[in-house]
Amino acid sequence: MKIRIGICGYGNLGRGAEAGIAQNPDMELVAVFTRRKPVESLKINSDVPVVHVSDVEYWKDKIDVMILCGGSANDLPEQTPTFAKIFNTVDSFDTHAKIPEYFKTVDAAAVAGGKISIISIGWDPGLFSVMRLYAGAVLPSGNTYTFWGPGVSQGHSDAIRRIDGVADAIQYTIPVDEAVERVKSGKKVEFETREKHKRVCYVAVDSICGDEDKARIEKEIKEMPNYFADYDTTVNFISQDELRTNHGKLMHGGQVIHAGKTRDNNNQVIEFSLKLDSNPEFTASVLLAYARAAYRLSATGEKGARTIFDIPPILLSGRDRDDVVRDLL
Amino acid sequence: MKIRIGICGYGNLGRGAEAGIAQNPDMELVAVFTRRKPVESLKINSDVPVVHVSDVEYWKDKIDVMILCGGSANDLPEQTPTFAKIFNTVDSFDTHAKIPEYFKTVDAAAVAGGKISIISIGWDPGLFSVMRLYAGAVLPSGNTYTFWGPGVSQGHSDAIRRIDGVADAIQYTIPVDEAVERVKSGKKVEFETREKHKRVCYVAVDSICGDEDKARIEKEIKEMPNYFADYDTTVNFISQDELRTNHGKLMHGGQVIHAGKTRDNNNQVIEFSLKLDSNPEFTASVLLAYARAAYRLSATGEKGARTIFDIPPILLSGRDRDDVVRDLL
């Protein structure tokens, strides 16, 4: 019997989860849930029902794990506690400062419902988090550094798009090579924000915009607080065609580097890196592996919220345990 | 109360564990166990008793976890089942083909003794194994490649030392750059042995050896079955002084690369790499983190053998759970 998966939210992440299920022979998609009305307005790629979130109770015994693909700002804080009472859930909640509070709320709901909810899954938070844990536990005398990119930041791209005269834009976050190399050499380094990452923007302006507008847009971008002011930012103006053709992929990635020391000042460097053509499809793939773990934990009678730190890796694999030990250990 | 650690075997690995304990404030070394007689012949760096292995029973309630630092060929297959009945244990058993059988034997002993034994810990088997698991679980449509080095292979160095006329030798295993790059590009590749790694040897010969001896030694190395015949091997003759000065570190490392695909042929590459100045000290550091996990699992009443796949990462960290969630997730 396959693990019956529900997907709630059908943006980039939800579509990634839908595609990822096809790569996991032990899983099947049962339904996609949406807040849109009428639900018929949502066209999906699979031949399963599209259901309004208000009808979710009906699916209680028909879905083993619900993948929550909503956003962290508005969707998940409201949806997850509701869904966690009814289903095992996995989500990618990434509002860092609010994770402890979110964990508590979801835990209470999951315990009440007798379900498992694994929160904040993906790559950061997610695989990067667990790598920071492994590295720091193995080399306690050391420092961990996280670099993001090269990759598209949706939040920064959106911030540029809101500027008057901007037709479309893509922003790449790029780690500063010299910083990465210094960290890998094993030296402890304190960085200013602008020393670790730089920001490169590709902007298409409205057809009526002239050079004066471009100068103003560039200035507005570079001086935007929180988003750009603390970074070395490059702004490139290109056509909308070029933007679509050359900057259409939601690529991302990054690296966690931990440089530690053992006896006699020996340097020991641990590095974990990701190079992703599609950020949402990769994040969805991680969610599916942890959906399997949620299903298995729930099947043994466990309940409550869990983080990536709590999950034994063996629960992630779709392969037989003996095969895993023989082939991977 | 600290986790009371015993070390069995005082070679490079045992000395690494001894040094590593000082980096973990929640651990203390209680005793070092040896097969040497008299035990007084073993000088250690810590102010704890050196005990003959035959007296180990006396320490049953005085040690929480025994780190088994013996070799996989002769020591561990005999020692671990004996020790696992008396103590929680962690070991670095790395005879790959025999792991399933070893697991069964150790499991039976640990269950009988009501203890936890975590087997085959280190970096390969060990951290590399668990990275292969994570990567394959997250991207099931993909291929995993492991490269070792640049690093010193003790087994290959020893093999050269046994050749007539060789005074001392060090062998480096080096991954072939082109192979690493091909794998990272996301293409599925089948490699011949010699396409993945090359072997570089530094050899000091006995003072009576002339050019003819060197030619013979080089030929014997390059044609040695299993060790060198299947590889592109370079032999450099240097003085014993130079060997000691420039090739004294037991450096090692390597990388696990998993190249997978998601929808629309998007490449997703996961990479985990280690650059280690000291292989035994790093391996010992991993053993200590898993010793903490063994102690905690045992404290909850669990028993039996475990692999690295079975251990929830949170059990490895010496830090408070709330701090870990706040700082690392």
XYZ file of C-alpha atoms in Angstrom:
658
model
C 0.000 0.000 0.000
C 1.338 3.390 -0.960
C 1.685 6.436 1.271
C -1.314 8.617 0.414
C -0.202 12.219 -0.005
C -2.250 15.402 -0.024
C -0.856 18.727 -1.238
C -2.169 21.972 0.210
C -1.260 24.993 -1.892
C -0.440 24.823 -5.586
C 2.264 27.389 -6.231
C 5.827 26.530 -7.279
C 6.323 24.374 -4.192
C 3.061 22.476 -4.574
C 3.751 21.773 -8.233
C 7.228 20.583 -7.256
C 5.729 18.183 -4.719
C 3.259 16.893 -7.308
C 6.120 16.167 -9.728
C 8.286 14.662 -6.987
C 5.690 12.084 -5.965
C 6.176 10.431 -9.352
C 9.829 9.788 -8.400
C 8.847 7.931 -5.230
C 7.203 4.594 -6.076
C 5.922 4.164 -2.524
C 3.823 7.353 -2.678
C 0.645 8.438 -4.434
C -1.060 11.800 -4.735
C -4.647 11.714 -3.495
C -5.863 15.304 -3.727
C -4.751 18.911 -4.031
C -6.231 21.477 -1.644
C -6.638 25.150 -2.445
C -8.215 28.293 -1.033
C -9.290 29.404 -4.498
C -12.955 29.701 -5.302
C -14.292 28.137 -7.363
C -11.807 25.239 -7.058
C -12.386 24.498 -10.747
C -10.349 27.600 -11.569
C -7.229 25.691 -10.497
C -5.805 23.442 -13.200
C -3.327 20.834 -11.963
C -1.115 18.347 -13.767
C -2.462 15.219 -12.074
C -5.722 13.383 -12.399
C -6.826 13.817 -8.767
C -9.539 15.961 -7.170
C -8.948 19.633 -6.455
C -10.647 20.357 -3.130
C -11.404 23.558 -1.264
C -9.575 23.746 2.067
C -12.896 24.127 3.883
C -13.757 20.535 2.873
C -10.582 19.033 4.264
C -12.219 17.120 7.159
C -13.795 14.702 4.689
C -10.276 13.543 3.723
C -9.201 12.713 7.283
C -8.892 8.952 6.750
C -8.026 9.129 3.078
C -4.675 10.915 3.370
C -1.619 9.724 5.299
C 0.483 12.876 5.072
C -0.457 16.406 4.041
C 2.326 18.456 2.454
C 1.705 22.073 3.384
C 3.006 24.217 0.526
C 1.782 27.631 1.665
C 3.886 30.630 2.575
C 5.412 31.260 5.989
C 4.140 34.814 6.339
C 0.411 34.216 6.176
C -0.551 30.654 5.227
C 1.332 28.275 7.510
C 0.880 29.990 10.893
C -2.854 29.639 10.373
C -3.076 26.399 8.352
C -0.605 24.125 10.101
C -2.228 24.124 13.571
C -5.578 23.366 11.933
C -4.256 20.637 9.645
C -1.996 19.096 12.317
C -5.080 18.045 14.287
C -6.385 16.073 11.292
C -3.339 14.842 9.343
C 0.325 14.059 9.665
C 1.917 17.135 8.104
C 5.206 18.374 6.706
C 5.882 22.058 6.058
C 8.667 24.457 5.116
C 8.031 27.197 7.679
C 11.061 29.475 7.406
C 10.393 32.596 9.480
C 13.414 31.929 11.572
C 12.700 34.047 14.630
C 9.233 32.554 15.025
C 10.197 28.864 14.787
C 10.229 28.145 18.562
C 6.756 29.649 19.004
C 5.469 27.924 15.850
C 6.842 24.590 17.063
C 4.888 24.900 20.333
C 1.611 25.738 18.626
C 1.940 22.937 16.070
C 3.060 20.481 18.737
C -0.054 21.112 20.811
C -2.283 20.610 17.765
C -0.498 17.431 16.637
C -0.581 15.923 20.114
C -4.291 16.712 20.360
C -4.903 15.038 17.011
C -2.582 12.098 17.642
C -0.581 13.031 14.553
C 3.037 13.810 13.603
C 3.964 17.246 12.223
C 7.489 17.798 10.935
C 8.126 21.525 10.664
C 10.621 23.757 8.843
C 11.746 21.206 6.241
C 13.555 22.113 3.032
C 17.170 23.133 2.622
C 17.460 26.200 4.862
C 15.844 25.627 7.244
C 16.254 21.929 6.556
C 19.268 20.070 5.227
C 21.559 23.039 5.985
C 20.271 23.058 9.566
C 20.997 19.389 10.114
C 24.452 19.774 8.555
C 25.206 22.625 10.971
C 24.187 20.261 13.768
C 26.310 17.324 12.569
C 29.336 19.529 11.990
C 29.165 21.319 15.318
C 28.594 18.096 17.238
C 31.567 16.367 15.611
C 33.923 19.367 15.851
C 32.795 21.395 18.871
C 35.945 23.546 18.650
C 35.030 25.197 15.412
C 32.904 27.739 13.598
C 30.054 27.244 11.173
C 29.428 29.604 8.251
C 26.481 29.531 5.873
C 26.653 31.069 2.406
C 23.624 31.329 0.146
C 23.651 31.407 -3.617
C 24.386 31.876 -6.380
C 20.636 31.939 -6.544
C 17.420 33.797 -7.097
C 15.917 35.477 -4.065
C 12.169 35.780 -4.599
C 11.802 38.301 -1.794
C 14.440 40.604 -3.247
C 13.125 40.214 -6.782
C 9.649 41.162 -5.563
C 11.022 44.193 -3.731
C 12.519 45.496 -6.979
C 9.300 44.807 -8.892
C 7.416 47.121 -6.533
C 9.544 50.123 -7.608
C 7.788 52.569 -9.903
C 8.789 52.041 -13.545
C 10.018 48.449 -13.109
C 8.283 45.966 -15.428
C 10.060 42.866 -14.136
C 13.208 41.937 -12.219
C 15.324 39.079 -10.937
C 17.814 39.347 -8.085
C 20.693 36.946 -7.552
C 22.332 36.503 -4.166
C 25.996 35.618 -4.699
C 28.498 34.561 -2.048
C 31.766 36.517 -2.060
C 34.500 34.092 -3.199
C 37.195 35.567 -0.964
C 34.990 35.073 2.098
C 34.341 31.434 1.200
C 38.048 30.799 0.716
C 38.997 32.464 3.995
C 36.515 30.307 5.856
C 37.754 27.119 4.192
C 41.307 27.905 5.218
C 40.240 27.248 8.801
C 40.648 30.773 10.159
C 37.947 32.159 12.420
C 36.505 35.134 10.614
C 33.986 37.811 11.590
C 32.237 39.193 8.536
C 30.335 42.374 7.833
C 27.126 41.640 5.921
C 28.574 43.011 2.657
C 31.704 40.865 2.974
C 29.790 37.568 2.748
C 27.271 38.135 -0.037
C 26.714 40.494 -2.919
C 23.516 41.174 -4.842
C 23.176 41.313 -8.620
C 19.925 42.572 -10.154
C 18.546 42.246 -13.688
C 15.820 44.802 -14.278
C 13.459 45.391 -17.213
C 11.843 48.840 -17.136
C 8.550 50.051 -18.573
C 8.881 51.167 -22.207
C 8.277 54.820 -21.320
C 11.289 54.919 -18.950
C 14.340 56.935 -19.989
C 17.844 57.225 -18.580
C 16.686 59.467 -15.776
C 14.199 56.832 -14.633
C 16.863 54.166 -14.759
C 19.170 56.270 -12.631
C 16.373 56.769 -10.100
C 15.470 53.039 -10.095
C 19.102 52.027 -9.603
C 19.400 54.455 -6.705
C 16.164 53.240 -5.127
C 17.345 49.640 -5.322
C 20.803 50.270 -3.927
C 19.518 52.343 -1.028
C 16.605 50.091 -0.076
C 16.999 49.345 3.648
C 17.262 45.690 4.816
C 17.124 44.390 1.244
C 20.076 46.099 -0.469
C 21.600 48.962 1.543
C 23.992 46.689 3.475
C 25.294 44.925 0.358
C 27.397 45.674 -2.688
C 24.661 45.696 -5.286
C 24.975 45.690 -9.072
C 22.009 46.710 -11.231
C 21.835 45.618 -14.881
C 19.079 46.924 -17.131
C 18.009 44.408 -19.768
C 14.982 43.845 -21.980
C 11.969 41.844 -20.860
C 12.766 39.282 -23.553
C 16.268 38.805 -22.246
C 14.947 38.545 -18.704
C 12.516 35.804 -19.693
C 15.029 33.922 -21.829
C 18.121 34.024 -19.615
C 16.784 34.439 -16.103
C 13.728 32.226 -15.981
C 15.078 29.469 -13.733
C 14.540 29.573 -9.984
C 18.073 28.342 -9.415
C 19.621 28.507 -5.984
C 22.034 26.771 -3.651
C 24.682 27.557 -1.132
C 27.047 25.983 1.309
C 27.522 25.269 4.981
C 31.193 25.294 5.943
C 32.396 24.240 9.367
C 36.063 24.724 10.143
C 37.191 23.038 13.336
C 40.388 22.105 15.051
C 41.548 18.971 16.795
C 44.771 18.344 18.734
C 47.982 20.106 17.685
C 46.026 22.728 15.776
C 44.997 20.321 13.020
C 42.428 21.902 10.703
C 39.373 19.827 9.877
C 36.938 21.279 7.362
C 33.423 19.966 6.734
C 31.498 21.322 3.779
C 27.982 20.728 2.510
C 26.867 22.394 -0.673
C 23.868 22.488 -2.966
C 23.666 23.560 -6.611
C 20.026 23.631 -7.576
C 18.487 24.316 -10.975
C 15.114 24.577 -9.271
C 14.814 25.735 -5.691
C 11.104 24.896 -5.277
C 11.421 21.443 -6.849
C 14.338 20.592 -4.580
C 12.557 21.896 -1.489
C 9.546 19.792 -2.456
C 11.789 16.732 -2.784
C 13.028 17.227 0.767
C 9.447 17.627 1.993
C 8.513 14.291 0.403
C 11.376 12.409 2.077
C 10.236 13.801 5.436
C 6.618 12.970 4.591
C 7.766 9.345 4.482
C 9.360 9.767 7.906
C 6.188 11.380 9.290
C 4.128 8.471 8.016
C 6.444 5.909 9.587
C 6.708 7.708 12.922
C 2.945 8.032 13.076
C 2.562 4.337 12.266
C 4.559 3.487 15.400
C 2.162 5.533 17.508
C 4.242 8.686 17.957
C 2.596 12.098 17.971
C 3.500 15.763 18.220
C 5.746 18.196 16.357
C 9.240 17.257 15.214
C 12.149 19.126 13.633
C 14.682 17.799 11.138
C 17.019 17.227 14.112
C 14.676 14.625 15.586
C 14.323 12.348 12.576
C 16.528 9.228 12.276
C 17.869 9.325 8.697
C 16.793 5.727 8.017
C 13.144 6.845 8.093
C 13.739 9.001 4.995
C 14.720 6.252 2.620
C 12.229 4.478 0.415
C 14.618 1.544 0.212
C 14.689 -1.597 2.321
C 16.762 -1.228 5.483
C 19.024 -4.222 4.732
C 19.747 -2.844 1.258
C 20.564 0.562 2.716
C 23.008 -0.943 5.220
C 24.607 -3.117 2.529
C 24.837 -0.455 -0.180
C 25.298 2.847 1.648
C 27.043 2.136 4.963
C 27.303 14.496 35.844
C 29.601 13.891 32.910
C 29.465 11.006 30.443
C 32.163 8.594 31.645
C 34.206 7.392 28.684
C 36.551 4.431 28.390
C 38.983 4.023 25.500
C 40.005 0.556 24.360
C 43.117 0.594 22.181
C 45.684 3.364 22.216
C 46.917 3.785 18.659
C 46.310 6.896 16.545
C 42.543 6.564 16.953
C 42.648 6.044 20.722
C 44.954 9.030 21.172
C 42.599 11.070 18.987
C 39.658 10.107 21.205
C 41.631 11.004 24.325
C 42.360 14.467 22.908
C 38.798 14.893 21.665
C 37.236 14.327 25.077
C 38.852 17.583 26.227
C 36.767 19.416 23.581
C 33.496 18.038 24.969
C 32.739 19.550 28.390
C 30.050 16.939 29.100
C 32.524 14.034 28.864
C 35.346 12.697 30.996
C 37.911 9.993 30.365
C 37.847 7.280 33.041
C 40.368 4.678 31.888
C 42.326 3.411 28.899
C 42.274 -0.314 28.146
C 45.065 -2.175 26.383
C 46.123 -5.703 25.512
C 49.772 -4.869 26.263
C 51.570 -6.600 29.099
C 52.664 -5.216 31.422
C 50.142 -2.369 31.139
C 52.767 -0.056 32.641
C 54.606 -0.211 29.304
C 51.855 2.000 27.835
C 52.351 5.706 28.495
C 49.264 7.843 27.905
C 48.693 11.606 27.925
C 45.953 11.622 30.589
C 46.069 11.051 34.317
C 43.734 8.014 34.323
C 44.404 4.305 34.925
C 45.752 2.101 32.148
C 43.996 -1.256 32.507
C 44.510 -4.643 30.893
C 41.518 -5.718 28.807
C 41.183 -8.867 30.889
C 40.202 -6.689 33.883
C 37.419 -4.886 32.069
C 34.505 -6.426 34.041
C 35.515 -4.445 37.117
C 34.713 -1.238 35.215
C 31.153 -2.273 34.295
C 29.390 0.382 36.403
C 32.147 2.966 36.181
C 32.014 3.631 32.433
C 29.020 4.870 30.441
C 30.404 4.365 26.943
C 33.431 2.436 25.722
C 35.084 3.764 22.565
C 36.539 0.781 20.749
C 39.645 1.971 18.906
C 40.981 -1.351 17.641
C 41.374 -2.442 14.035
C 38.633 -3.988 11.922
C 40.687 -6.942 10.730
C 41.470 -8.595 14.041
C 40.480 -6.515 17.078
C 36.855 -5.458 16.665
C 35.264 -8.728 15.458
C 36.478 -10.300 18.683
C 36.307 -7.357 21.116
C 33.009 -5.716 20.250
C 30.712 -8.687 20.982
C 32.470 -9.151 24.325
C 32.391 -5.476 25.281
C 28.831 -4.929 24.012
C 27.521 -7.218 26.753
C 29.127 -5.023 29.425
C 29.148 -1.458 28.081
C 27.495 0.855 25.625
C 30.013 0.911 22.790
C 30.929 2.873 19.682
C 33.316 1.516 17.053
C 34.651 2.264 13.581
C 34.335 -1.210 12.028
C 35.032 -0.654 8.329
C 35.318 -4.055 6.654
C 32.488 -3.231 4.346
C 31.467 -6.697 3.158
C 31.229 -7.988 6.717
C 29.110 -5.198 8.197
C 25.733 -7.026 8.010
C 27.146 -10.099 9.768
C 29.003 -7.927 12.299
C 25.812 -5.979 13.024
C 23.936 -9.192 13.850
C 26.625 -10.486 16.198
C 26.984 -7.173 18.016
C 23.209 -6.725 18.179
C 22.762 -10.069 19.925
C 25.463 -9.212 22.450
C 24.109 -5.721 23.138
C 20.552 -6.955 23.547
C 21.793 -9.645 25.960
C 23.676 -7.033 27.955
C 20.893 -4.411 27.803
C 23.316 -1.973 26.160
C 23.530 0.156 23.019
C 26.289 -0.467 20.445
C 26.672 1.957 17.561
C 28.796 0.327 14.865
C 30.815 1.526 11.865
C 31.121 5.174 12.925
C 33.673 7.588 11.474
C 33.588 9.266 8.095
C 33.468 6.339 5.669
C 31.724 4.316 6.905
C 30.103 7.079 8.902
C 29.294 10.630 7.861
C 29.736 9.760 4.168
C 27.267 6.878 4.597
C 24.601 9.056 6.138
C 25.119 11.715 3.438
C 24.614 9.034 0.763
C 21.361 8.163 2.528
C 20.087 11.748 2.804
C 20.974 12.516 -0.803
C 19.419 9.390 -2.258
C 16.261 9.783 -0.178
C 15.783 13.402 -1.229
C 16.643 12.857 -4.910
C 15.708 9.258 -5.723
C 16.226 9.909 -9.452
C 19.949 10.390 -9.208
C 23.357 8.831 -8.770
C 25.749 8.978 -5.851
C 29.529 9.026 -6.302
C 32.142 8.850 -3.566
C 35.686 10.145 -4.068
C 38.409 9.654 -1.491
C 41.403 11.874 -0.959
C 43.649 13.662 -1.379
C 44.823 11.632 1.560
C 47.160 9.104 3.055
C 46.113 5.477 2.745
C 47.689 3.546 5.604
C 47.020 0.200 3.932
C 48.722 1.216 0.700
C 51.642 2.841 2.532
C 52.133 -0.373 4.512
C 52.031 -2.449 1.327
C 54.909 -0.417 -0.115
C 56.886 -0.673 3.128
C 56.825 -4.455 2.865
C 58.777 -4.350 -0.428
C 62.417 -5.362 -0.149
C 64.698 -2.310 -0.028
C 62.026 0.159 1.081
C 62.916 1.998 4.282
C 59.709 3.995 4.538
C 56.849 5.141 2.312
C 53.679 7.204 2.159
C 50.930 6.729 -0.406
C 48.395 9.395 -1.329
C 45.049 8.540 -2.889
C 43.985 11.407 -5.144
C 40.652 11.833 -6.902
C 40.869 12.538 -10.623
C 39.673 16.133 -11.135
C 38.028 15.461 -14.489
C 35.944 12.679 -12.956
C 34.785 14.941 -10.116
C 33.827 17.674 -12.568
C 31.934 15.285 -14.843
C 29.912 14.005 -11.898
C 29.100 17.533 -10.705
C 27.797 18.453 -14.132
C 24.902 16.073 -13.462
C 25.696 13.475 -16.113
C 25.409 9.825 -15.166
C 28.887 8.370 -15.542
C 30.281 4.855 -15.313
C 33.935 4.889 -14.284
C 36.766 2.443 -14.583
C 38.725 2.236 -11.317
C 41.646 4.210 -12.756
C 39.358 6.992 -13.979
C 38.202 7.940 -10.474
C 41.387 7.888 -8.393
C 45.123 7.959 -8.915
C 47.876 6.926 -6.513
C 51.015 8.910 -5.731
C 53.794 7.294 -3.682
C 56.750 8.825 -1.837
C 59.379 6.197 -1.134
C 62.639 6.285 0.842
C 64.923 3.374 0.043
C 67.621 1.699 2.135
C 70.998 3.421 1.796
C 72.512 0.460 -0.072
C 69.931 0.658 -2.865
C 71.045 1.829 -6.285
C 69.166 2.791 -9.442
C 68.530 -0.830 -10.326
C 66.820 -1.399 -6.969
C 64.734 1.704 -7.454
C 63.601 0.506 -10.866
C 62.634 -2.858 -9.364
C 60.789 -1.226 -6.441
C 58.870 1.086 -8.767
C 57.865 -1.882 -10.919
C 56.807 -3.940 -7.901
C 54.627 -1.088 -6.646
C 52.973 -0.358 -9.966
C 52.197 -4.005 -10.646
C 50.950 -4.893 -7.153
C 47.512 -6.475 -7.616
C 44.477 -4.916 -5.836
C 46.601 -2.129 -4.384
C 48.103 -0.432 -7.446
C 47.726 -2.436 -10.674
C 44.298 -0.961 -11.497
C 45.413 2.643 -10.975
C 47.653 5.213 -12.594
C 50.451 5.234 -10.045
C 53.340 7.673 -9.686
C 56.394 6.737 -7.621
C 58.693 9.453 -6.250
C 61.926 8.510 -4.507
C 62.867 10.932 -1.733
C 65.104 10.898 1.336
C 63.905 9.695 4.722
C 64.376 13.219 6.067
C 62.146 14.662 3.388
C 59.565 11.944 4.002
C 59.460 12.755 7.708
C 59.403 16.517 7.202
C 56.924 16.846 4.350
C 54.763 13.750 4.608
C 54.230 13.246 8.329
C 50.569 14.226 8.567
C 47.810 11.640 8.313
C 45.719 13.983 6.188
C 42.701 12.700 4.323
C 39.278 13.649 3.077
C 37.013 13.168 0.136
C 33.596 13.928 -1.161
C 30.186 12.415 -1.685
C 28.454 13.866 -4.733
C 24.857 13.103 -5.587
C 23.548 14.396 -8.884
C 19.804 14.083 -9.271
C 17.081 15.376 -11.486
C 13.658 16.787 -10.821
C 10.911 17.787 -13.275
C 11.852 19.212 -16.667
C 15.334 17.756 -16.401
C 16.449 20.202 -13.724
C 19.833 19.232 -12.287
C 20.122 19.221 -8.509
C 23.570 18.525 -7.070
C 24.260 17.704 -3.428
C 27.862 17.621 -2.271
C 29.447 16.756 1.056
C 33.183 17.079 1.444
C 35.847 16.720 4.114
C 39.370 18.179 4.206
C 41.135 16.668 7.183
C 44.601 17.444 8.514
C 44.305 14.384 10.728
C 42.210 11.415 9.694
C 42.409 9.572 13.055
C 41.631 12.674 15.113
C 38.593 13.446 12.979
C 37.374 9.856 13.112
C 37.769 9.953 16.889
C 35.717 13.163 17.017
C 32.872 11.453 15.178
C 33.084 8.484 17.559
C 32.707 10.830 20.530
C 29.583 12.513 19.134
C 28.027 9.066 18.663
C 29.172 8.035 22.139
C 26.937 10.831 23.439
C 24.056 9.407 21.378
C 24.720 5.887 22.687
C 24.648 7.173 26.251
C 21.365 9.012 25.712
C 19.670 6.119 23.900
C 20.732 3.740 26.641
C 19.415 6.135 29.287
C 15.945 5.866 27.721
C 16.069 2.081 28.037
C 16.922 1.182 24.454
C 19.258 -1.705 23.691
C 20.883 -3.468 20.750
C 23.099 -2.503 17.828
C 22.534 0.669 15.822
C 24.049 2.177 12.675
C 24.588 5.843 11.875
C 21.307 5.696 9.914
C 19.322 5.002 13.080
C 20.505 7.921 15.195
C 18.407 11.114 15.373
C 20.911 13.958 14.836
C 19.727 15.825 17.932
C 21.267 13.095 20.117
C 24.743 14.047 18.855
C 24.809 17.594 20.111
C 26.214 18.545 23.477
C 24.106 21.689 23.408
C 20.676 22.262 24.882
C 17.835 21.322 22.533
C 16.160 24.752 22.678
C 19.463 26.424 21.835
C 20.002 24.073 18.910
C 16.544 24.807 17.502
C 17.010 28.556 17.984
C 20.568 28.773 16.617
C 20.844 26.044 13.994
C 17.385 25.436 12.530
